[in-house]
Structures are given as C-alpha cells and as structure tokens.
Coordinates of C-alpha atoms in Angstrom, one line a residue:
X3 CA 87.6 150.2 67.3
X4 CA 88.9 149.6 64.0
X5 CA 89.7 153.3 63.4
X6 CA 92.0 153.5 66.0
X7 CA 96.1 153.8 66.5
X8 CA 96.8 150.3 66.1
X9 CA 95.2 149.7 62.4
X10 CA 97.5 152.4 61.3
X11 CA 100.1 150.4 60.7
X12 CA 99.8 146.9 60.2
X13 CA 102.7 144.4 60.3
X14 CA 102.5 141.9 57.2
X15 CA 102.6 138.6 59.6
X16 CA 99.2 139.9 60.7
X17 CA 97.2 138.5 57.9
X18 CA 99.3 135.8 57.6
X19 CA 98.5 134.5 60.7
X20 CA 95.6 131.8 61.1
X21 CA 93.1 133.2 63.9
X22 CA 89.1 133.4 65.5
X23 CA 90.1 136.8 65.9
X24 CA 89.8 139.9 63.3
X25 CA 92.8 141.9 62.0
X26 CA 92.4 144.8 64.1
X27 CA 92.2 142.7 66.9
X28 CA 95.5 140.7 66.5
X29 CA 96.8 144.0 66.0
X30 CA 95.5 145.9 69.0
X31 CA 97.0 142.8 71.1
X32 CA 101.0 143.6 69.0
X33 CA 100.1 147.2 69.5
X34 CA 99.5 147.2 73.3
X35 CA 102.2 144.6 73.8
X36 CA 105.1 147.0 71.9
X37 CA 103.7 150.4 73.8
X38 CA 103.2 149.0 76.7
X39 CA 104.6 152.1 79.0
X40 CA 106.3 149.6 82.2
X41 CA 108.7 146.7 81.9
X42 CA 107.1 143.5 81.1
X43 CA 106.7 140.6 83.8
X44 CA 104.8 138.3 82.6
X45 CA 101.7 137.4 79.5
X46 CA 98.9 135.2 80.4
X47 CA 97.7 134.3 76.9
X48 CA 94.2 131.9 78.0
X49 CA 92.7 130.3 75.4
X50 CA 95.6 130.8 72.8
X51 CA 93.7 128.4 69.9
X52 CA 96.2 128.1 67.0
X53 CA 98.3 131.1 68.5
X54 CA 97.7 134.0 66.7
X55 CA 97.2 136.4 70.0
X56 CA 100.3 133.9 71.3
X57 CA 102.1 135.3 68.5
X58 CA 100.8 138.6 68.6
X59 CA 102.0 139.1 72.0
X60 CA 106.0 137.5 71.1
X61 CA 106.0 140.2 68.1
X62 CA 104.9 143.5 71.0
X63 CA 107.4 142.1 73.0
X64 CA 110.1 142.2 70.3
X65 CA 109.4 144.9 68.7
X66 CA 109.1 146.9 72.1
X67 CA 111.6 149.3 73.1
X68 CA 110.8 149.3 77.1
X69 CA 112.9 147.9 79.8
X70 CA 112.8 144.3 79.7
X71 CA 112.0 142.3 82.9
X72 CA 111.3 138.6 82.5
X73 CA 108.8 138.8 79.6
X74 CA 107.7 135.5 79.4
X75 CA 104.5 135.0 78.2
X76 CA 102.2 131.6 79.2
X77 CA 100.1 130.6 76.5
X78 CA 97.0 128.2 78.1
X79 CA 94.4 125.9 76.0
X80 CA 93.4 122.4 75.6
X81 CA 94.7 122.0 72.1
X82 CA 92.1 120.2 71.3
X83 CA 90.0 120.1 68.5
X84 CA 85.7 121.1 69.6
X85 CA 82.9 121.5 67.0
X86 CA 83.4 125.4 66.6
X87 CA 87.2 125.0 66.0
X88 CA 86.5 122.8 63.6
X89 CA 84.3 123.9 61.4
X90 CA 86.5 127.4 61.3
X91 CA 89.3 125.3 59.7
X92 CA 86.6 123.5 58.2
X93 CA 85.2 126.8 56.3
X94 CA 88.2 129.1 55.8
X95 CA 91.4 126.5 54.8
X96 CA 89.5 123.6 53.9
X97 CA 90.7 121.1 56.1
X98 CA 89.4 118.6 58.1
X99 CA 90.3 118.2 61.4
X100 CA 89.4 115.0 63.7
X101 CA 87.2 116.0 66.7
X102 CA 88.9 115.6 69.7
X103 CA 92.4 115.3 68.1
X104 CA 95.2 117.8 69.7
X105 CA 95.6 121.6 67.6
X106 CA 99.4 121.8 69.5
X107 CA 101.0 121.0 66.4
X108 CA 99.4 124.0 64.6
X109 CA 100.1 126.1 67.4
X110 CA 104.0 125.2 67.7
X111 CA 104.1 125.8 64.0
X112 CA 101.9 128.9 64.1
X113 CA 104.3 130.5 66.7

C-alpha cells in the first residue's frame, strides 16, 4: 500500500494537514481524485472529521485535468467532539477539546 503510485509524489499540504488518517492514505484519496479517468459528478466524503480526506478530495479535483461535470463534493459528520477525537488532539497537538463541543470550526478552517 504505501509502495504504490500515489506516495511517489507527495504534495507538501499533505503533512500539513491535521487527520486519523496516515500520509499515504490522504494521498491515495488526492491521487484517485486527480486520475480519476470520467468526469466527476459528485464526492460523498462520510465521516469527514477535521477534513483532511474533505480536503484531499478539493485538491484531486483541482489538480485534475478531466472533464469537469458538477464536482461537488458533500462532506457528512457530526462535528462533534467523542472520546477517540479527543484524545487524538489530545495526544498529537496538545489541546483540549470539550466533549460534546462542535469540531466545524476546525473543519472550515482545515479546508
């Protein structure tokens, strides 16, 4: 998995985006998004978190050179902060988040 096309060439707003998800994997979602070999209707991104795959997703869409349809791409989540989501901010940025207190604020800035 991590040996494959997409961790060839990895954009710099990869690792600057907050995420659950690995490297490669943000990547793999950019990568499929940009090659994607049809024109684009529409993204269902469900369970979106902070946005990173939200994100991903807008870059493969930009940076695609296929015939563009509608493209629109529907990010779905609670925004709100659980146990797991909390202790991941928690861990890797040190901050602490209130449980039960909306993330759509860190999403709208992530994307």
């Amino acid at each position: 998995f991590k040996s494959t096309v997409w961790n060839s060439s990895i954009p710099r707003w990869i690792d600057n985006s907050f995420s659950m998800m690995q490297r490669h994997e943000k990547a793999m979602l950019w990568h499929i998004t940009k090659e994607f070999p049809q024109p684009l209707d529409c993204i269902v991104d469900a369970g979106c978190w902070t946005g990173a795959s939200t994100l991903a997703f807008c870059r493969g869409v930009k940076d695609g050179n296929h015939p563009q349809r509608s493209n629109m791409i529907i990010s779905l989540d609670l925004f709100v902060v659980d146990d797991h989501g909390r202790s991941i901010y928690r861990e890797r940025k040190g901050i602490e988040l209130e449980l039960g207190s909306s993330i759509l604020p860190l999403f709208l800035e992530s994307i």
